[in-house]
Amino acid sequence: MTQASPQQYHLFINGEEVAPQSEQTFESINPATGEVIAHVAHGNEQDVDRAVKAARNAHESGVWSKMPTAQRSIILNRMADLMQENLPSLAALETQDNGKPINESSFIDLPMSIDAFRYYASAARMIGGQAVPVPGALTYTLKEPIGVCGQIIPWNFPIMMATWKLAPALAAGNSVVLKPAEQTPLTALRLAELFKQAGVPDGVVNVVTGDGRTGEALVKHPGVDKIAFTGSTEVGRQVMINAAGTLKRVSLELGGKSPNVVFADANLDQAVNGALFAIYFNQGQICTAGSRLFVQDAIYDAFVEKLVGKLAQLRVGDPTLNTTQIGSLVSAEQFDKVNSYIQIGQEEGATLAFGGKHLRDELKGYFVQPTIFSDVKNSMRIAQEEIFGPVLSVIRFKDDAEAARLVNEIPYGLVSAVWTENVRRAHNFASMIQAGYVWINTYNILPVEAPFGGYKQSGFGRELGMGALDMYTETKNVYVELNEASPITGWYGV
Ligand code: NAP
Ligand code: MG
């Protein structure tokens, strides 16, 4: 890991890097080394206001919202090309800011983000209304951009979360103010430069860095028409309350505590690998983490043993190495939270089957061993609360009925998975689970074409797919009277 002096990062407003009116900065840290890698502008209310006004002016001017979709599509594809050309440096910056393995930044996060731009570049040309059959009238709908969208994202997949929000919003012709997480603001600012290079007009994409107060100012700003938020359920609730003041459109992608269910008739080798990827990918800091692993009685002990055997082989350490599989947690705060849950699990009486230690003494950063608790009861805190770290709770079940009951006993409903070779069982599970996504014999595969989002307290609205465009458009109905005498013309008889 190289030592370099920290860089200064400004806000990105109206196509330019601008110093914050607050004149304040915050530090962005490389969590794998603890070193300060950047001083980043802390945007305050005035900065948010400036960005919203720039977005509003751009929107009203029609420079993007009324641009021919063919041209908009070319620009979004150019953005994808630029991200592809800059992939190594973007991936390195992401890993530096977040602590995730470079293999994941390079081969998962960036390619999926580029793919999203390509998909929505095409989708931009397919946004259309419909003709509505009404006798005696021509009635049709128009899909129009909402206007200025405030987008607030978390730190776990900084580029990907930015992309999932920006690509559909821009495809639909909106202008945007993006607020990245304070832990990982760097790649969003880099993306802003690439947008400019790609030909996105000034003011259409603005990035205001800062903390929760910056996000709150965006949510409350009367010039913002829509808020798209990804983050914790707790903050999501606050966003909804604050957005109510001006009745903004809101979509929320929130937390999860997702069930991964393995039946005795599953292909066990595949299921073991699937269970590992479900929970340890991105150090478990993923809203879709398969953090509740339900394993059927008959195979329970053997399954836990296999998992433990594999875990011992995972390579934890320097995320800049291609060989590293588990990197650093994102921050000191997250490190403390994960360690406290490991403590809680032991106090609750679960069996610590593997891991449980942090590696702060051996490695400088915020590394925690991948950890498994067995003999977990579904009512324990480690089975109910989102840890957002590499900690797996393995729960035993007898039969289909018990699995069906247990998996839904949770306020969350983001994703789920079932491992079985029995096609009937698989589809029955898919229909009874209260979650926005069901994987059968795989995990964490999210094609851009398919809708993603949560049931229950995991949020509402769907990202990805053509459906995401509904979150960034208003539907206008146009009714053209075709009768010579409209039904209303003689109503008053005057
Ligand atoms: P978080 O604490 O809720 O923060 C998310 C974003 O909201 C950050 O940019 C944060 O700013 C900002 N924020 C904080 N307080 C705010 C307020 N009062 N008003 C407006 N914005 C505010 O979540 P996180 O810790 O970054 O991320 C982890 C959570 O995200 C987990 O619960 C995870 O499940 C969820 N997540 C969900 C999905 C999904 O698609 N469902 C995807 C990824 C993550 P600062 O961080 O700068 O303070
Ligand atoms: Mg950082």
Coordinates of C-alpha atoms and ligand atoms in Angstrom, one line a residue:
M1 CA 0.0 0.0 0.0
T2 CA 1.5 3.3 -1.1
Q3 CA 1.7 6.3 1.1
A4 CA 0.8 9.6 -0.6
S5 CA -0.1 13.0 0.8
P6 CA -3.8 13.5 1.1
Q7 CA -5.6 15.1 -1.8
Q8 CA -8.1 18.0 -1.6
Y9 CA -11.5 17.3 -3.1
H10 CA -14.1 20.0 -3.8
L11 CA -17.8 19.9 -4.4
F12 CA -18.9 19.4 -8.0
I13 CA -21.6 21.9 -8.9
N14 CA -22.8 23.2 -12.3
G15 CA -20.0 21.4 -14.1
E16 CA -17.2 22.7 -11.9
E17 CA -15.2 21.9 -8.9
V18 CA -16.1 24.5 -6.3
A19 CA -14.9 25.1 -2.8
P20 CA -17.7 24.7 -0.2
Q21 CA -19.3 27.9 1.3
S22 CA -19.0 26.1 4.6
E23 CA -15.2 26.3 4.2
Q24 CA -15.1 23.0 6.1
T25 CA -13.6 19.7 5.1
F26 CA -13.6 16.2 6.5
E27 CA -11.1 13.4 6.2
S28 CA -11.6 10.3 4.0
I29 CA -9.6 7.4 5.4
N30 CA -8.3 4.2 3.8
P31 CA -9.7 1.8 6.4
A32 CA -7.2 -0.9 5.5
T33 CA -4.2 1.2 6.6
G34 CA -5.8 3.9 8.8
E35 CA -4.2 6.6 6.7
V36 CA -5.9 9.8 5.7
I37 CA -6.2 9.8 1.9
A38 CA -8.2 12.9 1.2
H39 CA -9.6 16.1 2.7
V40 CA -13.1 16.4 1.3
A41 CA -15.4 19.4 1.1
H42 CA -18.2 19.4 3.7
G43 CA -21.2 20.8 2.0
N44 CA -23.7 22.7 4.1
E45 CA -27.2 24.0 3.5
Q46 CA -26.0 26.8 1.3
D47 CA -23.9 24.4 -0.8
V48 CA -26.9 22.1 -1.2
D49 CA -29.0 25.1 -2.2
R50 CA -26.4 26.0 -4.8
A51 CA -26.4 22.5 -6.3
V52 CA -30.2 22.3 -6.3
K53 CA -30.4 25.6 -8.1
A54 CA -27.9 24.5 -10.7
A55 CA -29.8 21.3 -11.2
R56 CA -33.1 23.2 -11.5
N57 CA -31.7 25.7 -14.1
A58 CA -30.3 22.8 -16.1
H59 CA -33.6 21.1 -16.0
E60 CA -35.7 24.1 -16.9
S61 CA -33.4 24.9 -19.8
G62 CA -34.3 21.6 -21.4
V63 CA -30.6 21.1 -22.3
W64 CA -30.9 17.5 -21.0
S65 CA -34.6 17.0 -20.3
K66 CA -35.5 17.8 -23.9
M67 CA -32.4 16.5 -25.6
P68 CA -33.2 14.0 -28.3
T69 CA -33.1 10.6 -26.7
A70 CA -30.7 9.3 -29.3
Q71 CA -28.2 11.9 -28.2
R72 CA -28.8 11.3 -24.5
S73 CA -28.3 7.6 -25.2
I74 CA -24.9 8.3 -26.9
I75 CA -23.7 10.3 -23.9
L76 CA -24.7 7.6 -21.4
N77 CA -22.9 5.0 -23.5
R78 CA -19.9 7.3 -23.7
M79 CA -20.0 7.4 -19.9
A80 CA -19.8 3.6 -19.9
D81 CA -16.8 3.8 -22.3
L82 CA -15.0 6.3 -20.1
M83 CA -15.6 4.1 -17.0
Q84 CA -14.3 1.1 -18.9
E85 CA -11.2 3.1 -20.0
N86 CA -10.6 4.3 -16.4
L87 CA -11.5 1.0 -14.8
P88 CA -8.2 0.2 -13.2
S89 CA -7.9 3.7 -11.5
L90 CA -11.6 3.8 -10.5
A91 CA -11.3 0.3 -9.0
A92 CA -8.1 1.2 -7.1
L93 CA -9.7 4.4 -5.7
E94 CA -12.8 2.4 -4.6
T95 CA -10.6 -0.1 -2.9
Q96 CA -8.6 2.6 -1.2
D97 CA -11.6 4.4 0.1
N98 CA -13.7 1.5 1.1
G99 CA -11.3 -1.4 2.0
K100 CA -12.9 -4.0 -0.3
P101 CA -10.7 -6.4 -2.3
I102 CA -9.4 -5.1 -5.6
N103 CA -10.7 -8.3 -7.3
E104 CA -14.2 -7.3 -6.3
S105 CA -13.9 -3.6 -7.3
S106 CA -12.4 -4.6 -10.6
F107 CA -14.4 -7.7 -11.6
I108 CA -17.8 -7.1 -9.9
D109 CA -18.5 -3.4 -8.9
L110 CA -17.1 -1.7 -12.0
P111 CA -18.4 -4.1 -14.6
M112 CA -21.8 -4.1 -13.1
S113 CA -21.8 -0.3 -13.0
I114 CA -20.7 0.0 -16.6
D115 CA -23.4 -2.5 -17.6
A116 CA -26.0 -0.3 -15.9
F117 CA -25.0 2.7 -18.0
R118 CA -25.2 0.7 -21.1
Y119 CA -28.6 -0.7 -20.2
Y120 CA -30.1 2.7 -19.4
A121 CA -28.5 4.2 -22.4
S122 CA -30.7 1.9 -24.4
A123 CA -33.6 2.3 -22.1
A124 CA -33.6 6.1 -22.6
R125 CA -34.9 5.4 -26.1
M126 CA -37.7 3.2 -25.0
I127 CA -39.4 5.3 -22.5
G128 CA -42.9 5.8 -23.9
G129 CA -46.4 6.3 -22.8
Q130 CA -49.4 4.3 -24.0
A131 CA -52.5 4.9 -26.0
V132 CA -55.5 4.4 -23.6
P133 CA -58.6 3.0 -25.3
V134 CA -61.5 5.5 -24.7
P135 CA -64.4 5.7 -27.2
G136 CA -64.8 9.1 -28.8
A137 CA -61.4 10.3 -27.6
L138 CA -57.7 10.0 -28.2
T139 CA -56.2 9.4 -24.8
Y140 CA -52.5 8.8 -24.3
T141 CA -49.9 9.0 -21.5
L142 CA -46.6 10.8 -21.5
K143 CA -43.7 9.8 -19.3
E144 CA -42.0 13.0 -18.2
P145 CA -38.9 13.5 -16.1
I146 CA -39.7 14.4 -12.5
G147 CA -37.3 17.3 -12.4
V148 CA -34.6 17.6 -9.7
C149 CA -33.7 14.3 -8.0
G150 CA -31.8 14.2 -4.7
Q151 CA -29.9 10.9 -4.5
I152 CA -28.4 9.7 -1.2
I153 CA -26.2 6.6 -1.1
P154 CA -24.3 4.4 1.4
W155 CA -20.6 3.5 1.6
N156 CA -20.7 -0.2 0.8
F157 CA -20.8 -0.1 -3.0
P158 CA -20.0 3.6 -3.7
I159 CA -19.7 3.4 -7.5
M160 CA -22.4 0.8 -8.0
M161 CA -24.9 2.6 -5.7
A162 CA -24.2 5.9 -7.5
T163 CA -24.7 4.2 -10.9
W164 CA -27.9 2.4 -10.0
K165 CA -29.4 5.8 -9.1
L166 CA -27.8 8.1 -11.7
A167 CA -28.2 5.9 -14.8
P168 CA -32.0 5.6 -14.7
A169 CA -32.5 9.2 -13.5
L170 CA -30.5 10.6 -16.3
A171 CA -31.9 8.2 -18.9
A172 CA -35.4 9.6 -18.0
G173 CA -34.1 13.2 -18.4
N174 CA -33.8 14.3 -14.8
S175 CA -31.1 16.5 -13.2
V176 CA -29.5 15.2 -10.1
V177 CA -27.8 16.2 -6.9
L178 CA -25.9 13.2 -5.5
K179 CA -24.8 12.9 -1.8
P180 CA -22.3 10.1 -1.4
A181 CA -21.5 8.6 2.1
E182 CA -18.9 10.5 4.1
Q183 CA -16.8 7.3 4.5
T184 CA -16.5 6.9 0.7
P185 CA -16.9 10.1 -1.2
L186 CA -14.0 9.9 -3.7
T187 CA -15.3 7.8 -6.6
A188 CA -18.5 9.8 -6.9
L189 CA -16.4 13.0 -7.4
R190 CA -14.4 11.1 -10.0
L191 CA -17.6 10.0 -11.8
A192 CA -18.7 13.6 -11.9
E193 CA -15.6 14.6 -13.9
L194 CA -16.2 11.7 -16.3
F195 CA -19.8 12.8 -16.8
K196 CA -18.5 16.2 -17.9
Q197 CA -16.1 14.5 -20.2
A198 CA -18.8 12.3 -21.6
G199 CA -20.8 15.4 -22.6
V200 CA -23.4 15.6 -19.9
P201 CA -24.3 19.3 -19.8
D202 CA -23.3 21.4 -16.8
G203 CA -25.7 21.4 -13.9
V204 CA -27.3 18.1 -14.8
V205 CA -25.1 16.1 -12.4
N206 CA -24.0 17.7 -9.1
V207 CA -22.2 16.0 -6.3
V208 CA -22.3 17.5 -2.8
T209 CA -20.2 15.7 -0.2
G210 CA -20.8 15.8 3.5
D211 CA -22.4 13.9 6.3
G212 CA -26.0 13.2 7.4
R213 CA -26.7 16.9 7.8
T214 CA -25.9 17.5 4.1
G215 CA -28.2 14.6 3.2
E216 CA -30.9 16.1 5.5
A217 CA -30.6 19.5 3.8
L218 CA -31.2 17.8 0.4
V219 CA -34.2 15.9 1.7
K220 CA -35.8 19.1 3.1
H221 CA -35.0 21.4 0.2
P222 CA -38.2 22.6 -1.5
G223 CA -36.4 22.7 -4.9
V224 CA -35.9 18.9 -4.9
D225 CA -38.8 16.9 -6.5
K226 CA -37.7 13.4 -5.6
I227 CA -35.5 11.7 -3.1
A228 CA -33.9 8.3 -3.8
F229 CA -32.3 6.9 -0.7
T230 CA -30.2 3.8 -0.1
G231 CA -29.1 3.2 3.4
S232 CA -30.2 2.0 6.8
T233 CA -33.8 1.5 7.8
E234 CA -33.4 3.9 10.6
V235 CA -32.2 6.8 8.4
G236 CA -34.7 5.8 5.7
R237 CA -37.5 6.4 8.2
Q238 CA -36.1 9.9 8.9
V239 CA -35.9 10.6 5.2
M240 CA -39.5 9.8 4.8
I241 CA -40.5 12.1 7.7
N242 CA -38.4 15.0 6.3
A243 CA -39.6 14.5 2.7
A244 CA -43.2 14.7 3.9
G245 CA -42.9 18.5 4.5
T246 CA -42.8 19.1 0.7
L247 CA -44.5 15.8 -0.3
K248 CA -41.5 14.8 -2.4
R249 CA -41.6 11.5 -4.2
V250 CA -39.5 9.0 -2.2
S251 CA -38.0 5.6 -2.9
L252 CA -36.1 3.7 -0.3
E253 CA -33.7 0.8 -0.5
L254 CA -33.0 -0.1 3.1
G255 CA -31.5 -2.8 5.3
G256 CA -32.0 -6.5 5.3
K257 CA -31.4 -9.7 7.3
S258 CA -31.9 -12.2 4.6
P259 CA -32.7 -15.9 4.9
N260 CA -30.6 -18.4 3.0
V261 CA -32.4 -21.8 3.3
V262 CA -30.6 -25.1 2.6
F263 CA -32.7 -28.2 2.4
A264 CA -31.2 -31.7 2.9
D265 CA -31.9 -32.5 -0.8
A266 CA -29.7 -29.6 -2.0
N267 CA -26.4 -30.0 -3.9
L268 CA -24.4 -29.5 -0.8
D269 CA -21.1 -28.4 -2.3
Q270 CA -22.8 -25.7 -4.3
A271 CA -24.9 -24.7 -1.2
V272 CA -21.8 -24.4 1.0
N273 CA -20.1 -22.2 -1.5
G274 CA -23.3 -20.2 -2.0
A275 CA -23.6 -19.7 1.7
L276 CA -20.0 -18.4 1.9
F277 CA -20.5 -15.9 -0.9
A278 CA -23.9 -14.9 0.5
I279 CA -22.4 -13.6 3.7
Y280 CA -18.7 -12.9 3.2
F281 CA -18.9 -11.0 -0.1
N282 CA -17.8 -7.4 0.6
Q283 CA -17.0 -8.4 4.2
G284 CA -20.7 -8.9 4.8
Q285 CA -21.3 -5.2 4.3
I286 CA -24.1 -5.7 1.8
C287 CA -27.8 -5.1 2.2
T288 CA -28.5 -8.5 0.6
A289 CA -26.1 -10.4 2.9
G290 CA -27.4 -14.0 3.6
S291 CA -26.8 -13.5 7.2
R292 CA -29.5 -15.9 8.5
L293 CA -28.5 -19.4 7.2
F294 CA -31.3 -21.9 7.8
V295 CA -30.1 -25.5 7.5
Q296 CA -32.2 -28.6 7.7
D297 CA -31.7 -30.9 10.7
A298 CA -30.4 -33.9 8.8
I299 CA -27.4 -32.1 7.3
Y300 CA -27.0 -29.3 9.9
D301 CA -23.8 -30.6 11.6
A302 CA -22.1 -31.7 8.5
F303 CA -22.9 -28.4 6.7
V304 CA -21.5 -26.3 9.5
E305 CA -18.4 -28.4 9.5
K306 CA -17.9 -27.9 5.8
L307 CA -18.4 -24.2 6.1
V308 CA -15.8 -24.0 8.9
G309 CA -13.4 -26.0 6.8
K310 CA -13.7 -23.6 3.9
L311 CA -13.6 -20.5 6.1
A312 CA -10.2 -21.4 7.5
Q313 CA -8.9 -21.2 3.9
L314 CA -10.2 -17.7 3.1
R315 CA -7.4 -15.1 2.7
V316 CA -8.0 -12.0 4.8
G317 CA -5.8 -9.0 4.4
D318 CA -4.4 -6.2 2.2
P319 CA -7.3 -5.5 -0.2
T320 CA -4.9 -4.2 -2.9
L321 CA -3.6 -7.7 -3.5
N322 CA -5.3 -9.8 -6.2
T323 CA -5.1 -12.8 -3.9
T324 CA -7.1 -11.2 -1.1
Q325 CA -10.6 -12.5 -0.6
I326 CA -11.7 -10.6 2.6
G327 CA -10.7 -7.0 3.0
S328 CA -11.1 -4.4 5.7
L329 CA -14.4 -3.1 7.2
V330 CA -15.1 0.4 6.1
S331 CA -14.5 2.3 9.3
A332 CA -13.7 2.2 13.0
E333 CA -17.4 2.7 13.7
Q334 CA -18.4 -0.4 11.7
F335 CA -15.5 -2.4 13.2
D336 CA -16.8 -1.6 16.7
K337 CA -20.3 -2.5 15.7
V338 CA -19.3 -5.9 14.3
N339 CA -17.2 -6.7 17.2
S340 CA -20.0 -5.8 19.6
Y341 CA -22.3 -8.2 17.8
I342 CA -19.7 -11.0 18.1
Q343 CA -19.8 -10.3 21.8
I344 CA -23.6 -10.3 21.9
G345 CA -23.8 -13.6 20.0
Q346 CA -21.6 -15.3 22.7
E347 CA -23.6 -13.7 25.5
E348 CA -26.8 -14.9 23.9
G349 CA -25.5 -18.5 24.0
A350 CA -24.8 -19.2 20.4
T351 CA -21.8 -21.4 19.6
L352 CA -18.9 -19.5 18.1
A353 CA -18.0 -22.1 15.4
F354 CA -15.3 -20.1 13.7
G355 CA -13.6 -16.7 13.8
G356 CA -14.8 -14.1 16.3
K357 CA -11.4 -12.3 16.5
H358 CA -10.4 -9.0 15.0
L359 CA -7.0 -8.6 13.4
R360 CA -6.3 -5.0 14.5
D361 CA -3.0 -6.1 16.1
E362 CA -1.7 -8.0 13.2
L363 CA -3.0 -5.7 10.4
K364 CA -3.2 -2.0 10.7
G365 CA -6.7 -1.6 9.4
Y366 CA -10.2 -2.6 10.5
F367 CA -10.1 -6.3 9.7
V368 CA -12.3 -8.9 11.4
Q369 CA -12.2 -12.6 10.9
P370 CA -15.0 -14.1 9.0
T371 CA -17.2 -15.5 11.8
I372 CA -19.8 -18.2 12.1
F373 CA -22.3 -18.8 15.0
S374 CA -24.1 -22.1 15.1
D375 CA -26.9 -23.2 17.4
V376 CA -28.5 -19.8 16.8
K377 CA -32.2 -19.3 17.7
N378 CA -34.2 -17.1 15.3
S379 CA -35.2 -14.8 18.2
M380 CA -31.6 -13.9 19.1
R381 CA -30.4 -10.5 18.3
I382 CA -27.7 -11.8 16.0
A383 CA -30.5 -13.4 14.0
Q384 CA -32.8 -10.4 14.0
E385 CA -30.6 -7.3 13.7
E386 CA -28.6 -6.2 10.7
I387 CA -24.9 -6.6 11.7
F388 CA -23.6 -5.5 8.3
G389 CA -20.4 -7.5 8.7
P390 CA -18.9 -10.9 8.1
V391 CA -20.9 -12.7 10.8
L392 CA -23.2 -15.6 9.9
S393 CA -25.9 -17.0 12.1
V394 CA -26.8 -20.7 11.4
I395 CA -30.3 -21.8 12.4
R396 CA -31.7 -25.3 12.4
F397 CA -35.1 -26.3 11.0
K398 CA -37.0 -29.5 10.8
D399 CA -39.2 -29.3 7.7
D400 CA -40.7 -27.0 5.1
A401 CA -43.4 -25.7 7.4
E402 CA -41.0 -24.7 10.1
A403 CA -38.7 -23.0 7.5
A404 CA -41.6 -21.1 6.1
R405 CA -42.6 -19.8 9.5
L406 CA -39.1 -18.9 10.6
V407 CA -37.8 -17.1 7.5
N408 CA -40.7 -14.5 7.6
E409 CA -40.4 -13.8 11.4
I410 CA -38.4 -10.6 10.8
P411 CA -39.3 -7.0 10.0
Y412 CA -37.0 -7.0 6.9
G413 CA -37.8 -8.5 3.5
L414 CA -35.1 -7.6 1.0
V415 CA -33.8 -10.9 -0.6
S416 CA -33.9 -14.6 0.1
A417 CA -32.5 -17.9 -1.3
V418 CA -33.3 -21.5 -1.3
W419 CA -31.1 -24.5 -2.1
T420 CA -32.9 -27.6 -3.2
E421 CA -33.0 -30.0 -6.1
N422 CA -36.8 -30.3 -5.7
V423 CA -38.5 -28.0 -8.2
R424 CA -41.8 -28.0 -6.4
R425 CA -40.3 -27.1 -3.1
A426 CA -38.3 -24.3 -4.7
H427 CA -41.3 -22.6 -6.3
N428 CA -43.4 -23.1 -3.2
F429 CA -40.7 -21.3 -1.2
A430 CA -40.6 -18.5 -3.8
S431 CA -44.3 -17.9 -3.4
M432 CA -44.4 -17.9 0.4
I433 CA -41.3 -15.8 1.2
Q434 CA -41.9 -12.1 2.0
A435 CA -39.0 -10.6 0.1
G436 CA -38.4 -8.7 -3.0
Y437 CA -36.0 -11.2 -4.5
V438 CA -35.7 -15.0 -4.4
W439 CA -32.7 -16.9 -5.6
I440 CA -33.0 -20.6 -6.3
N441 CA -29.7 -22.4 -6.1
T442 CA -27.6 -19.3 -6.3
Y443 CA -27.1 -16.0 -4.4
N444 CA -26.3 -12.3 -5.0
I445 CA -26.7 -12.4 -8.7
L446 CA -28.4 -9.1 -9.8
P447 CA -28.8 -8.7 -13.5
V448 CA -29.5 -5.1 -14.5
E449 CA -32.6 -6.2 -16.4
A450 CA -34.5 -7.5 -13.3
P451 CA -36.1 -5.4 -10.6
F452 CA -34.5 -5.1 -7.2
G453 CA -36.0 -3.8 -3.9
G454 CA -37.5 -4.8 -0.7
Y455 CA -40.7 -5.8 1.1
K456 CA -41.6 -4.7 4.6
Q457 CA -39.1 -2.5 6.3
S458 CA -36.5 -3.1 3.6
G459 CA -38.0 -0.2 1.7
F460 CA -40.1 0.4 -1.4
G461 CA -39.6 1.2 -5.0
R462 CA -37.6 -1.0 -7.4
E463 CA -34.2 -0.2 -8.8
L464 CA -32.8 -1.8 -12.0
G465 CA -34.9 -3.0 -14.9
M466 CA -37.3 -0.9 -16.9
G467 CA -39.3 -0.4 -13.7
A468 CA -36.7 1.9 -12.2
L469 CA -37.7 4.4 -14.9
D470 CA -41.1 4.6 -13.2
M471 CA -39.3 6.0 -10.1
Y472 CA -37.9 8.8 -12.2
T473 CA -40.8 9.8 -14.3
E474 CA -44.3 11.3 -13.8
T475 CA -47.2 10.0 -15.8
K476 CA -49.2 12.6 -17.6
N477 CA -52.5 11.7 -19.2
V478 CA -53.6 13.6 -22.3
Y479 CA -57.3 13.4 -23.3
V480 CA -58.2 14.7 -26.8
E481 CA -62.0 15.2 -27.4
L482 CA -62.9 13.7 -30.7
N483 CA -66.7 14.2 -30.6
E484 CA -68.0 17.4 -32.2
A485 CA -70.1 18.0 -29.2
S486 CA -68.3 17.0 -26.0
P487 CA -70.4 15.4 -23.3
I488 CA -69.8 18.5 -21.1
T489 CA -70.7 21.2 -23.6
G490 CA -74.4 21.3 -23.0
W491 CA -74.3 20.5 -19.3
Y492 CA -75.4 23.9 -17.9
G493 CA -77.7 24.5 -20.9
V494 CA -76.5 28.1 -21.2
Ligands
NAP1 P1 -26.9 5.2 6.5 O1 -26.2 5.5 7.8 O2 -28.4 5.1 6.6 O3 -26.4 6.3 5.5 C1 -26.8 6.3 4.2 C2 -26.7 7.7 3.6 O4 -27.6 8.6 4.2 C3 -25.3 8.3 3.8 O5 -25.0 9.0 2.7 C4 -25.5 9.2 5.0 O6 -24.6 10.2 5.1 C5 -26.9 9.7 4.7 N1 -27.6 10.2 5.9 C6 -27.4 10.0 7.2 N2 -28.3 10.6 7.9 C7 -29.2 11.3 7.1 C8 -30.3 12.1 7.2 N3 -30.8 12.3 8.4 N4 -30.9 12.5 6.1 C9 -30.5 12.2 4.9 N5 -29.4 11.5 4.7 C10 -28.7 11.0 5.8 O7 -26.4 3.9 5.9 P2 -24.9 3.4 5.7 O8 -24.4 3.0 7.1 O9 -24.1 4.3 4.8 O10 -25.1 2.0 4.9 C11 -25.5 0.8 5.4 C12 -27.0 0.6 5.3 O11 -27.4 0.7 4.0 C13 -27.4 -0.8 5.7 O12 -28.5 -0.8 6.6 C14 -27.7 -1.5 4.4 O13 -28.6 -2.6 4.5 C15 -28.2 -0.4 3.6 N6 -28.1 -0.6 2.2 C16 -29.2 -1.0 1.5 C17 -29.1 -1.3 0.1 C18 -30.4 -1.7 -0.6 O14 -30.3 -1.6 -1.9 N7 -31.4 -2.0 0.0 C19 -27.9 -1.2 -0.5 C20 -26.8 -0.9 0.2 C21 -26.9 -0.6 1.6 P3 -23.2 10.0 5.9 O15 -22.9 8.6 5.9 O16 -22.3 10.8 5.1 O17 -23.5 10.5 7.3
MG2 MG -12.8 6.0 3.2

